[in-house]
PDB file of C-alpha atoms in Angstrom:
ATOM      1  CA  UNK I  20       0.000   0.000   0.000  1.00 90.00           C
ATOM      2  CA  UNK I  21       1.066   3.594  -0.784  1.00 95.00           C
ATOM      3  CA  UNK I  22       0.736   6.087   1.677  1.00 97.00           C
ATOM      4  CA  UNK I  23       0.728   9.726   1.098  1.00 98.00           C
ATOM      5  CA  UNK I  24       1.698  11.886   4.135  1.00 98.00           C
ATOM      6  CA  UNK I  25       1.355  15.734   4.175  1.00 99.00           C
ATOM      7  CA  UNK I  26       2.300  17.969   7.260  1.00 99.00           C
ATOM      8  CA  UNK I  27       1.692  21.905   7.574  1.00 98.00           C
ATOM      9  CA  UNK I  28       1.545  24.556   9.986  1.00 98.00           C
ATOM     10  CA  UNK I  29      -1.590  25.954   9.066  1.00 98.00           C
ATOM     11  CA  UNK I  30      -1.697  29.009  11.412  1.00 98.00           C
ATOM     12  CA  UNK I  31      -5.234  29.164  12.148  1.00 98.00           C
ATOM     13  CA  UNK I  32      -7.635  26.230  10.425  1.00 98.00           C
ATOM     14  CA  UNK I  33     -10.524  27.945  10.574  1.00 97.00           C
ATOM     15  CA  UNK I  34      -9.239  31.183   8.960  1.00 97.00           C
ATOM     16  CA  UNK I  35      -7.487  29.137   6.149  1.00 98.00           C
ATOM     17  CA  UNK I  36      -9.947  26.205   5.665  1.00 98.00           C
ATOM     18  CA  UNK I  37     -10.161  27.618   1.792  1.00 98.00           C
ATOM     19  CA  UNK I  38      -6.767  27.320   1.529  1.00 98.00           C
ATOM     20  CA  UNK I  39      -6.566  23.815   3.140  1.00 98.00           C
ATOM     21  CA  UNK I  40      -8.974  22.716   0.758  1.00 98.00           C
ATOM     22  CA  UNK I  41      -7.429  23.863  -2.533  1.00 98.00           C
ATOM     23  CA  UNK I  42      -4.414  21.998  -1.528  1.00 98.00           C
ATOM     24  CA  UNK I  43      -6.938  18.906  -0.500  1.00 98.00           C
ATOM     25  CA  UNK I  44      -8.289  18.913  -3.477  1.00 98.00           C
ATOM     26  CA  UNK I  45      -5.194  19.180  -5.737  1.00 98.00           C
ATOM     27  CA  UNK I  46      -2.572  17.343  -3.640  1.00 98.00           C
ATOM     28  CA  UNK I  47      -4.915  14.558  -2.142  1.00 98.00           C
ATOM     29  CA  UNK I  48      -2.647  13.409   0.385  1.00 98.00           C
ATOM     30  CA  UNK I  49      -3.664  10.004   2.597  1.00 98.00           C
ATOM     31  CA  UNK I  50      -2.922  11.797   5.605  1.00 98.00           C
ATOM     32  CA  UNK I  51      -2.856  15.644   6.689  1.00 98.00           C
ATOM     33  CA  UNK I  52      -1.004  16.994  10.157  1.00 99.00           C
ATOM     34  CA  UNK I  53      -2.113  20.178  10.715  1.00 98.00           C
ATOM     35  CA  UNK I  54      -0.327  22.640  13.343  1.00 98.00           C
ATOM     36  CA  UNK I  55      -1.379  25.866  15.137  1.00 98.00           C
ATOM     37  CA  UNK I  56      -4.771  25.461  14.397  1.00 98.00           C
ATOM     38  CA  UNK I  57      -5.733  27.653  17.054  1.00 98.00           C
ATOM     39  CA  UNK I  58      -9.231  26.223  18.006  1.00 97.00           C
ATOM     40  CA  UNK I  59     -10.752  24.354  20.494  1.00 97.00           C
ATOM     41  CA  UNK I  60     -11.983  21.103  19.196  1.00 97.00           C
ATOM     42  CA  UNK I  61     -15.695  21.346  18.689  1.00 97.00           C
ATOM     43  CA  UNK I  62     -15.059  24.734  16.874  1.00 97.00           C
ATOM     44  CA  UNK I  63     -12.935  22.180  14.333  1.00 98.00           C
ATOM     45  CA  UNK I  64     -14.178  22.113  10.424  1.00 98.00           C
ATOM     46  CA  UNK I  65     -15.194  18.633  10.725  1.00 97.00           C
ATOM     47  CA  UNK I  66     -18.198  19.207   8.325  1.00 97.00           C
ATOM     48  CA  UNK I  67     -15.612  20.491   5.420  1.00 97.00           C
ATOM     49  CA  UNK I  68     -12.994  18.177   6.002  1.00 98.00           C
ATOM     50  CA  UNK I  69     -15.672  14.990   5.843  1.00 97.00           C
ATOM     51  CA  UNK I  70     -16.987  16.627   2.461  1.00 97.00           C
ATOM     52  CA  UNK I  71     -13.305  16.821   1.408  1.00 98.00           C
ATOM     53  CA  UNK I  72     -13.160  12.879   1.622  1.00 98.00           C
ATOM     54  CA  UNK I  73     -11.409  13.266   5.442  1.00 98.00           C
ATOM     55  CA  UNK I  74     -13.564  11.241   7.543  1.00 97.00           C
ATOM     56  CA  UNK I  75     -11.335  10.317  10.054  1.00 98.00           C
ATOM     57  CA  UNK I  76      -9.955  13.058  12.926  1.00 98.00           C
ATOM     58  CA  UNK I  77      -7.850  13.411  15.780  1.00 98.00           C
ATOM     59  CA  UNK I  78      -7.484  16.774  17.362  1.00 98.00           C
ATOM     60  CA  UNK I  79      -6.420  18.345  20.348  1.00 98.00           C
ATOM     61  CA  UNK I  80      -6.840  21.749  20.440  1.00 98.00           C
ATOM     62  CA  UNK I  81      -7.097  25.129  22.377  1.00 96.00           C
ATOM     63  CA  UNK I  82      -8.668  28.514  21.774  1.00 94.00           C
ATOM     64  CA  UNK I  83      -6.916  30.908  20.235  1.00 93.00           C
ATOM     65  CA  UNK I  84      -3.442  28.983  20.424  1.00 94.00           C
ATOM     66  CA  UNK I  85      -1.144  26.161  19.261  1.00 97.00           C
ATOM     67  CA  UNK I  86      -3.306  22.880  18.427  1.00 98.00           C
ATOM     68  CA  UNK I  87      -3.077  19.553  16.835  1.00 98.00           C
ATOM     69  CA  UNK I  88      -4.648  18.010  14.200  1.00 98.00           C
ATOM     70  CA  UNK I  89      -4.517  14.887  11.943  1.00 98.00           C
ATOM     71  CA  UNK I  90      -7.313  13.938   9.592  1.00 98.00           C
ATOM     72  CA  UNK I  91      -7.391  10.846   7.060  1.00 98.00           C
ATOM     73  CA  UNK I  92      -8.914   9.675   4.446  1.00 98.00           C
ATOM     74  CA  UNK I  93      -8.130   6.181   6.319  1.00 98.00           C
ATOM     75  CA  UNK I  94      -9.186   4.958   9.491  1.00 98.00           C
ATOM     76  CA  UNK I  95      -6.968   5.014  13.004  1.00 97.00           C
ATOM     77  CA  UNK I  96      -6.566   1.547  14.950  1.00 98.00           C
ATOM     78  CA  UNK I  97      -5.838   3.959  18.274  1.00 97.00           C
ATOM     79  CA  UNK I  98      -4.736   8.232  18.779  1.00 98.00           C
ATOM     80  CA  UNK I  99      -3.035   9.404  21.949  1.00 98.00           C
ATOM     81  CA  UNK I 100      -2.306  12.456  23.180  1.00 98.00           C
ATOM     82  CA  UNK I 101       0.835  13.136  25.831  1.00 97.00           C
ATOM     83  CA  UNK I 102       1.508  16.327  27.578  1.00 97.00           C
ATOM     84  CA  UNK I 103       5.511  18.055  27.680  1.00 98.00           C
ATOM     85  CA  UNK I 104       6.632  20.105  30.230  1.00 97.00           C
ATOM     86  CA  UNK I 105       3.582  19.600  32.887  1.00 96.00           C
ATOM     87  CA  UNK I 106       1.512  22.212  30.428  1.00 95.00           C
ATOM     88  CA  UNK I 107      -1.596  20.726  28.544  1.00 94.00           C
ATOM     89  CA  UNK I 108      -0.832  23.029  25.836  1.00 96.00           C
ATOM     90  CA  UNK I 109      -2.245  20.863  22.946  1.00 98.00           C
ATOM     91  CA  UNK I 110       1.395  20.179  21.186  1.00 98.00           C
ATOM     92  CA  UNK I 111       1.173  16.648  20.403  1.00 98.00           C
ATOM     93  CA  UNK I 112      -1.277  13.973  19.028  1.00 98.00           C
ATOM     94  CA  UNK I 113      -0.819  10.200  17.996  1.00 98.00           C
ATOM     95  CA  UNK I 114      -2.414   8.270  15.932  1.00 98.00           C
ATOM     96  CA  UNK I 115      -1.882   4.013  14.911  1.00 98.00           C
ATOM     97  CA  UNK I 116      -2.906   2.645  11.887  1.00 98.00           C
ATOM     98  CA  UNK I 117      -3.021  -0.737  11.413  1.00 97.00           C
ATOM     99  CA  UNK I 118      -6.047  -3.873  10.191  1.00 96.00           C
ATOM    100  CA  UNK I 119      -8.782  -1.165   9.755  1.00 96.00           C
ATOM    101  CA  UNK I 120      -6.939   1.003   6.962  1.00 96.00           C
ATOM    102  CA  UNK I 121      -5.712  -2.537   5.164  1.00 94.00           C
ATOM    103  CA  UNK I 122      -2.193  -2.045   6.958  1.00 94.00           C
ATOM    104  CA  UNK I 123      -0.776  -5.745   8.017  1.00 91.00           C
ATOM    105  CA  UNK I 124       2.204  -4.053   9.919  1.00 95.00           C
ATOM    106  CA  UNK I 125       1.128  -1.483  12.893  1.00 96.00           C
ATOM    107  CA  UNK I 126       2.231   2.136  11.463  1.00 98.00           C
ATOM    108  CA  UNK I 127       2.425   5.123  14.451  1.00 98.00           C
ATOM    109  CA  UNK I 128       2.516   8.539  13.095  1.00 98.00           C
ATOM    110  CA  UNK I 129       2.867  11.393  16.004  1.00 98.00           C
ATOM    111  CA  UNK I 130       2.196  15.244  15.111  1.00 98.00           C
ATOM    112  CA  UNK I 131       3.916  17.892  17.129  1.00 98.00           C
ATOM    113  CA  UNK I 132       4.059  21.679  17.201  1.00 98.00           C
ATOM    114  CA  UNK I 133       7.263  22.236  19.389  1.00 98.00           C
ATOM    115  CA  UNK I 134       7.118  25.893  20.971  1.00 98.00           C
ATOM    116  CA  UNK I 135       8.905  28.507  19.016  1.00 98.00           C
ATOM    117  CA  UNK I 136      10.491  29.920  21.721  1.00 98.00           C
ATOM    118  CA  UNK I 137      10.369  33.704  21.889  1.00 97.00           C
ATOM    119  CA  UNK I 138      12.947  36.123  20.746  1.00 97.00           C
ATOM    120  CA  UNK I 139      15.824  35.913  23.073  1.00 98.00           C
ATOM    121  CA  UNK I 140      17.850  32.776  23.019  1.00 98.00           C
ATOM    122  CA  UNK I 141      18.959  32.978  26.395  1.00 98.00           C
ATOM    123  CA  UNK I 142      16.802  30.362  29.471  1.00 97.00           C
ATOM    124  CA  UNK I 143      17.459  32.797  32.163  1.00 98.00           C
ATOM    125  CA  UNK I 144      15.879  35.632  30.176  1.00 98.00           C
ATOM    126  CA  UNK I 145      13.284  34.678  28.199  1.00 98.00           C
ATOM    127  CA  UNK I 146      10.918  31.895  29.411  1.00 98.00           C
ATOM    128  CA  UNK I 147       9.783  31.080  26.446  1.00 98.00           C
ATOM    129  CA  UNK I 148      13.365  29.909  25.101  1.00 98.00           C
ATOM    130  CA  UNK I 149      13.465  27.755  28.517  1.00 98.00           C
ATOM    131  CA  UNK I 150      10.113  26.071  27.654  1.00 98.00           C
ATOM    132  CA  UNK I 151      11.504  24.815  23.754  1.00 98.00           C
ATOM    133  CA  UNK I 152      14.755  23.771  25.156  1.00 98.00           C
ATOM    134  CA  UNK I 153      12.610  21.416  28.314  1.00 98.00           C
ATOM    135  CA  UNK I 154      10.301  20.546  25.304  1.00 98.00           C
ATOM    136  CA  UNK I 155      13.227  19.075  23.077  1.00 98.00           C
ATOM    137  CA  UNK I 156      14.725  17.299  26.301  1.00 98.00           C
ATOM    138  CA  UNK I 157      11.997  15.276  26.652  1.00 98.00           C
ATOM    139  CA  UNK I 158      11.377  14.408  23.367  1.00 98.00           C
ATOM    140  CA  UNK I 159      14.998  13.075  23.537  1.00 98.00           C
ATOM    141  CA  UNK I 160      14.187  10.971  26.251  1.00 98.00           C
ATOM    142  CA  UNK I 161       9.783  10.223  25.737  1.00 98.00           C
ATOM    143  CA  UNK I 162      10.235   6.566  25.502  1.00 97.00           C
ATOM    144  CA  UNK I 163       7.231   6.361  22.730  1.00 97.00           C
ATOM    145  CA  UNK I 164       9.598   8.193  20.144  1.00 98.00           C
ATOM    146  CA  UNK I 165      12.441   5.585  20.741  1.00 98.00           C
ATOM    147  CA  UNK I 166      11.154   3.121  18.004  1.00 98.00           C
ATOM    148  CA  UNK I 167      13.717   0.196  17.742  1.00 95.00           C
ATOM    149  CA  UNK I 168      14.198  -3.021  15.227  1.00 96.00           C
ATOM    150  CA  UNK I 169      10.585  -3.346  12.999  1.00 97.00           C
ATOM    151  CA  UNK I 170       8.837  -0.579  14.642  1.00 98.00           C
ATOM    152  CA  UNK I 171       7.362   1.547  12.006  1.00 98.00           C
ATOM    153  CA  UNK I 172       7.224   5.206  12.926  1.00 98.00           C
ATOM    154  CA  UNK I 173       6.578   8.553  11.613  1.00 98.00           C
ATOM    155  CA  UNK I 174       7.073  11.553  13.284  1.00 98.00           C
ATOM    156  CA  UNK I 175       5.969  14.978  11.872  1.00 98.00           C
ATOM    157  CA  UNK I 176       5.334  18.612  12.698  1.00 98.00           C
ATOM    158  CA  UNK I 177       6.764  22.236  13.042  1.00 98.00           C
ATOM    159  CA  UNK I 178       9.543  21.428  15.015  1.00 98.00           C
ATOM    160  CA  UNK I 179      10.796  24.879  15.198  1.00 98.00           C
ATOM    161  CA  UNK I 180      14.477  24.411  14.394  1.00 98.00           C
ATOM    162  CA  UNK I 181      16.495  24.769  11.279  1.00 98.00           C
ATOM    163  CA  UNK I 182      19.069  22.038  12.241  1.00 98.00           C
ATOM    164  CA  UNK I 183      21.437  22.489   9.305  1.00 98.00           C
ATOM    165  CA  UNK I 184      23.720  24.929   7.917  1.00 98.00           C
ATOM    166  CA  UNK I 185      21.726  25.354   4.907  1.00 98.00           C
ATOM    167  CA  UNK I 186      18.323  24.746   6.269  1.00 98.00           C
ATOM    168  CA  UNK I 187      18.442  28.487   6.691  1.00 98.00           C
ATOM    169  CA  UNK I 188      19.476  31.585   4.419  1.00 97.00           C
ATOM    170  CA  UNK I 189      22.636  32.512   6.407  1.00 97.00           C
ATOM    171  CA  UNK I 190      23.939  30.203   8.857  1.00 98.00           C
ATOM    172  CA  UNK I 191      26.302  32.912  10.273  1.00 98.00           C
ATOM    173  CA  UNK I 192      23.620  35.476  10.580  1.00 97.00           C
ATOM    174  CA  UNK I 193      21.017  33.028  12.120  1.00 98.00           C
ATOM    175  CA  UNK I 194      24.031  31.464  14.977  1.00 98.00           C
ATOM    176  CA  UNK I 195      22.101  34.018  17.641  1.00 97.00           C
ATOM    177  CA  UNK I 196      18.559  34.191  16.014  1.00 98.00           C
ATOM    178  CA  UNK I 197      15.911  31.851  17.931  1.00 98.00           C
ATOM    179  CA  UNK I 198      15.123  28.507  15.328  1.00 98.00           C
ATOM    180  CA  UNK I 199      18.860  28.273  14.430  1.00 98.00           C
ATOM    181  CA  UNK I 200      20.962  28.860  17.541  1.00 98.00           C
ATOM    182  CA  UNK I 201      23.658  26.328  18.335  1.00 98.00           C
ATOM    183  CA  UNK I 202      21.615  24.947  21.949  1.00 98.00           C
ATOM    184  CA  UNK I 203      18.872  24.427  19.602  1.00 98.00           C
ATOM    185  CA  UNK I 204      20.028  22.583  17.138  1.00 98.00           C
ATOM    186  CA  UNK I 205      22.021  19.839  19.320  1.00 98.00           C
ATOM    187  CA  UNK I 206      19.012  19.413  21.433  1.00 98.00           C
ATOM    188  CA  UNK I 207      16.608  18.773  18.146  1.00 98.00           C
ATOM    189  CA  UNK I 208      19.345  16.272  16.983  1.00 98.00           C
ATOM    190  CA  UNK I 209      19.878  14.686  19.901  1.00 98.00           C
ATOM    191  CA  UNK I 210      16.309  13.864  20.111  1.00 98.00           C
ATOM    192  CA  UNK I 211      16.603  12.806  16.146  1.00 98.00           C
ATOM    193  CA  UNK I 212      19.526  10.582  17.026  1.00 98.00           C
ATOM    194  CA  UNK I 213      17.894   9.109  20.674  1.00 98.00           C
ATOM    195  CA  UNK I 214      15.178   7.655  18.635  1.00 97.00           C
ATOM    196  CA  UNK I 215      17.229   6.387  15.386  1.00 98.00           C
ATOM    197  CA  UNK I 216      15.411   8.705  13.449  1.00 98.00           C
ATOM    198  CA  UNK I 217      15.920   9.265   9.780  1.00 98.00           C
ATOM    199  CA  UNK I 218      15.169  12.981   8.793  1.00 98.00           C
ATOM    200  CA  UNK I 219      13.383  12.629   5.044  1.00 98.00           C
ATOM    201  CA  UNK I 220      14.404  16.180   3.954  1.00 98.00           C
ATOM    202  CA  UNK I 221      18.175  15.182   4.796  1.00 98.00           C
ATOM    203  CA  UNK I 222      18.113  11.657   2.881  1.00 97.00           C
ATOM    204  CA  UNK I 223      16.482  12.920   0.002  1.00 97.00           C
ATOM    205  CA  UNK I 224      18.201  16.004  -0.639  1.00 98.00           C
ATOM    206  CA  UNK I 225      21.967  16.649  -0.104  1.00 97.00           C
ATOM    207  CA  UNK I 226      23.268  18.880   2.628  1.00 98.00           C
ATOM    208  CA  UNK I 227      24.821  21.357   0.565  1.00 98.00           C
ATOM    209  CA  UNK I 228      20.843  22.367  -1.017  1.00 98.00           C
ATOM    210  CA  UNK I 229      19.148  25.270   0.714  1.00 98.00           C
ATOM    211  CA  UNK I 230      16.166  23.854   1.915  1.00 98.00           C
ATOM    212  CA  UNK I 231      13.407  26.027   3.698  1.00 98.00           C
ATOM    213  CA  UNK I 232       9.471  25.629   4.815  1.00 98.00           C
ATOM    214  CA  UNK I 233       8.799  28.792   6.404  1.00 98.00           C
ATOM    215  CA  UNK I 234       9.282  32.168   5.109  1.00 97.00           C
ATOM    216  CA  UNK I 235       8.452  35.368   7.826  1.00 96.00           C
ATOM    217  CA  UNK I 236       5.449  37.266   7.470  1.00 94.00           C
ATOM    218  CA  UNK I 237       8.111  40.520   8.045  1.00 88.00           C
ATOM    219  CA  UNK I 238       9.312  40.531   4.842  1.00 81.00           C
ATOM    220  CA  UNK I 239       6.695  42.467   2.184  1.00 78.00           C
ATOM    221  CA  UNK I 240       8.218  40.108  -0.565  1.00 89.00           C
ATOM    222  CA  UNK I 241       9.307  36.783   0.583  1.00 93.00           C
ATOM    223  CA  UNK I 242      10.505  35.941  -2.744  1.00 91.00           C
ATOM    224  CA  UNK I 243      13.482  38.884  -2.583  1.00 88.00           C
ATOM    225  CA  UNK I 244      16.219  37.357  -0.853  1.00 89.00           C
ATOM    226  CA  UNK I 245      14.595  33.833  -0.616  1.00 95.00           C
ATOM    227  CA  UNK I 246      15.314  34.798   3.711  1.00 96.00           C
ATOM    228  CA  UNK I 247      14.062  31.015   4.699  1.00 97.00           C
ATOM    229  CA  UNK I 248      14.455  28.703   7.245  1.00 98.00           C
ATOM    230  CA  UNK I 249      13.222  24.699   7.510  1.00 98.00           C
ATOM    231  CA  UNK I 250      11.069  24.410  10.357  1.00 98.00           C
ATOM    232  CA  UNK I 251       8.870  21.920   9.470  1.00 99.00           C
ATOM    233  CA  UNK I 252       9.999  18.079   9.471  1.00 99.00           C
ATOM    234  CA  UNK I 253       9.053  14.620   8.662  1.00 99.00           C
ATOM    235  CA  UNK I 254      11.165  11.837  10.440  1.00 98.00           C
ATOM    236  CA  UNK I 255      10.807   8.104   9.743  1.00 98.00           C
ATOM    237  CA  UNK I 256      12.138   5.347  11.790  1.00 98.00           C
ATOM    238  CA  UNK I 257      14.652   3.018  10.401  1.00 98.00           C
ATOM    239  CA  UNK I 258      12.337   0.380   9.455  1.00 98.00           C
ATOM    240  CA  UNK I 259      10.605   3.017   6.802  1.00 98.00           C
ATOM    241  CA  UNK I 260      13.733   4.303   5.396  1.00 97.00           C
ATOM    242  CA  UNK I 261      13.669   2.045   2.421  1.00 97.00           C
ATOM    243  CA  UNK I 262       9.653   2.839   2.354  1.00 97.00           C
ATOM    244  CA  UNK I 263      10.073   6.232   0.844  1.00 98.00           C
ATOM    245  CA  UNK I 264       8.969   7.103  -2.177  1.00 98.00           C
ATOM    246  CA  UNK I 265       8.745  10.298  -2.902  1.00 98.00           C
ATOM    247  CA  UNK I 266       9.091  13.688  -1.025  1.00 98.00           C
ATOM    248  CA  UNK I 267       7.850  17.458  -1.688  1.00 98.00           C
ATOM    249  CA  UNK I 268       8.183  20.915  -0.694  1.00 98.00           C
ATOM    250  CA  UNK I 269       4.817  22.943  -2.160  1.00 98.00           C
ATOM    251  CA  UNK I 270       6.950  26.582  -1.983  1.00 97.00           C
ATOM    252  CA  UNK I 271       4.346  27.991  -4.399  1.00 97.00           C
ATOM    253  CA  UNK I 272       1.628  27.778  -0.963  1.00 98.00           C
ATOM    254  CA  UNK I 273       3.001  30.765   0.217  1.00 97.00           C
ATOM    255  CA  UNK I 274       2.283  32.951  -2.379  1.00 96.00           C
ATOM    256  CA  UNK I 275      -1.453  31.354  -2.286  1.00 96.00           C
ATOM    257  CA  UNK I 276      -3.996  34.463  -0.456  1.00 95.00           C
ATOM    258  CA  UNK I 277      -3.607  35.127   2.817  1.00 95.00           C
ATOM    259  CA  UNK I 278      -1.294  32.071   3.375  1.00 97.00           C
ATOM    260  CA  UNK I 279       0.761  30.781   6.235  1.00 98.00           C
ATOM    261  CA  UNK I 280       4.194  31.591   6.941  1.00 97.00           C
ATOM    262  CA  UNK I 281       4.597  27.881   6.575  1.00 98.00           C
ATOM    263  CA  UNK I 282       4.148  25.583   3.561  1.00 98.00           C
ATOM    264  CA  UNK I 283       2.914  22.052   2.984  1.00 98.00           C
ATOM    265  CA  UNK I 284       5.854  18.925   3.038  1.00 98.00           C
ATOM    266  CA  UNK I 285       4.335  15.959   1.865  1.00 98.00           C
ATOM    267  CA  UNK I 286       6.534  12.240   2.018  1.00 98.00           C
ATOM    268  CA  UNK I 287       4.779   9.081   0.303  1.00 98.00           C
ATOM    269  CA  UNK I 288       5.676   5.892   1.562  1.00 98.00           C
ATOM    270  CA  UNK I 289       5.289   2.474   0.439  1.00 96.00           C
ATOM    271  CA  UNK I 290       3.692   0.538   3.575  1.00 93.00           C
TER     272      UNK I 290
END
């Protein structure tokens, strides 16, 4: 079976649900993660996305900030949702897939929005910066994203770290910028490297490409300068390394009206 997996901070569902459909209808992904969807749960589009052919949901969600969402065109065996940092801040959902979607071999996908972390990279100033770093501690050491041997994992989201020299526009402009800052980027990998992850982007596409998801609303033309940074990720354990297929960038969504800062990254696996 060929599964098509698309994640995407959406920054705000209900405000872009057009938007989300275009790409619906054009892309027609298996699978959609959706960050920052910034409602509370029964305020969710379920009516749209169940006439877009997504019948299946898992949020968790909050009003007016951060939220979790994966919907499917094919139907979860379980969903789980864990709390980081003793906050119930709606950062993380789980799903399993398994007999009911025609999968023989159990398939866990987890969707996180990791915090962004403020504007001053420094713990003892700037809570916010504390709160990412705790967050991407205990991702290193969550036992549920340490899959080992035949476990077949996904893990997806807006992590909210450009790990790699040219995962941003200027590595040496970016060392004390929040996203790209040295602390940062050994804590994400650590956590990459705890659980034997393998990062898609980074398999498929050498290390000396500029690669980038997220362009800042600050800049009138994002276009001039190409000033981008790769926030958003798609991880596969081991066992799913030889699974991929196929992986995509949609750049052209942030041009699209009124879009997010962030675009859709889509991997299709053979499972």
């Amino acid at each position: 079976m060929r599964l098509s997996l698309t994640t995407w901070n959406i920054n705000s569902v209900r405000l872009r649900i057009d938007l989300v459909a275009k790409f619906l209808k054009s892309a027609r992904p298996d699978v959609l993660c959706l960050q920052e969807t910034k409602c509370i749960d029964d305020a969710f589009p379920l009516k749209r996305f169940k006439r877009l052919g997504y019948e299946h949901v898992a949020l968790n969600g909050q009003k007016g900030y951060h939220g979790v969402a994966i919907v499917s065109k094919i139907p979860f065996e379980s969903t789980d949702i864990r709390t980081f940092c003793d906050k119930v801040d709606s950062r993380h959902i789980s799903v399993s897939f398994g007999e009911k979607a025609s999968i023989a071999k159990p398939l866990v996908l987890h969707n996180f929005y990791v915090p962004a972390g403020g504007d001053i990279p420094d713990p003892a100033l700037n809570e916010k910066f504390d709160h990412k770093l705790r967050f991407l501690d205990e991702m290193k050491t969550c036992e549920p994203l340490h899959p080992r041997g035949e476990d077949r994992h996904i893990l997806v989201g807006d992590l909210n770290v450009a790990p790699h020299e040219n995962d941003v526009w200027s590595h040496k402009q970016l060392l004390k910028v929040v996203s790209h800052t040295p602390i940062e980027t050994e804590k994400l990998q650590a956590a990459l490297s705890a659980g034997e992850w393998v990062d898609v982007a980074r398999d498929r596409i050498p290390m000396s490409e500029k690669v980038y998801t997220w362009w800042s609303y600050r800049s009138a033309d994002w276009t001039v300068g190409d000033r981008g940074r790769r926030l958003d990720h798609i991880w596969v354990s081991r066992a799913l390394k030889d699974a991929i297929q196929d992986f995509k960038i949609l750049r052209d969504a942030r041009s699209w009206e009124r879009p997010s800062d962030h675009v859709p990254v889509t991997v299709t696996l053979d499972v």
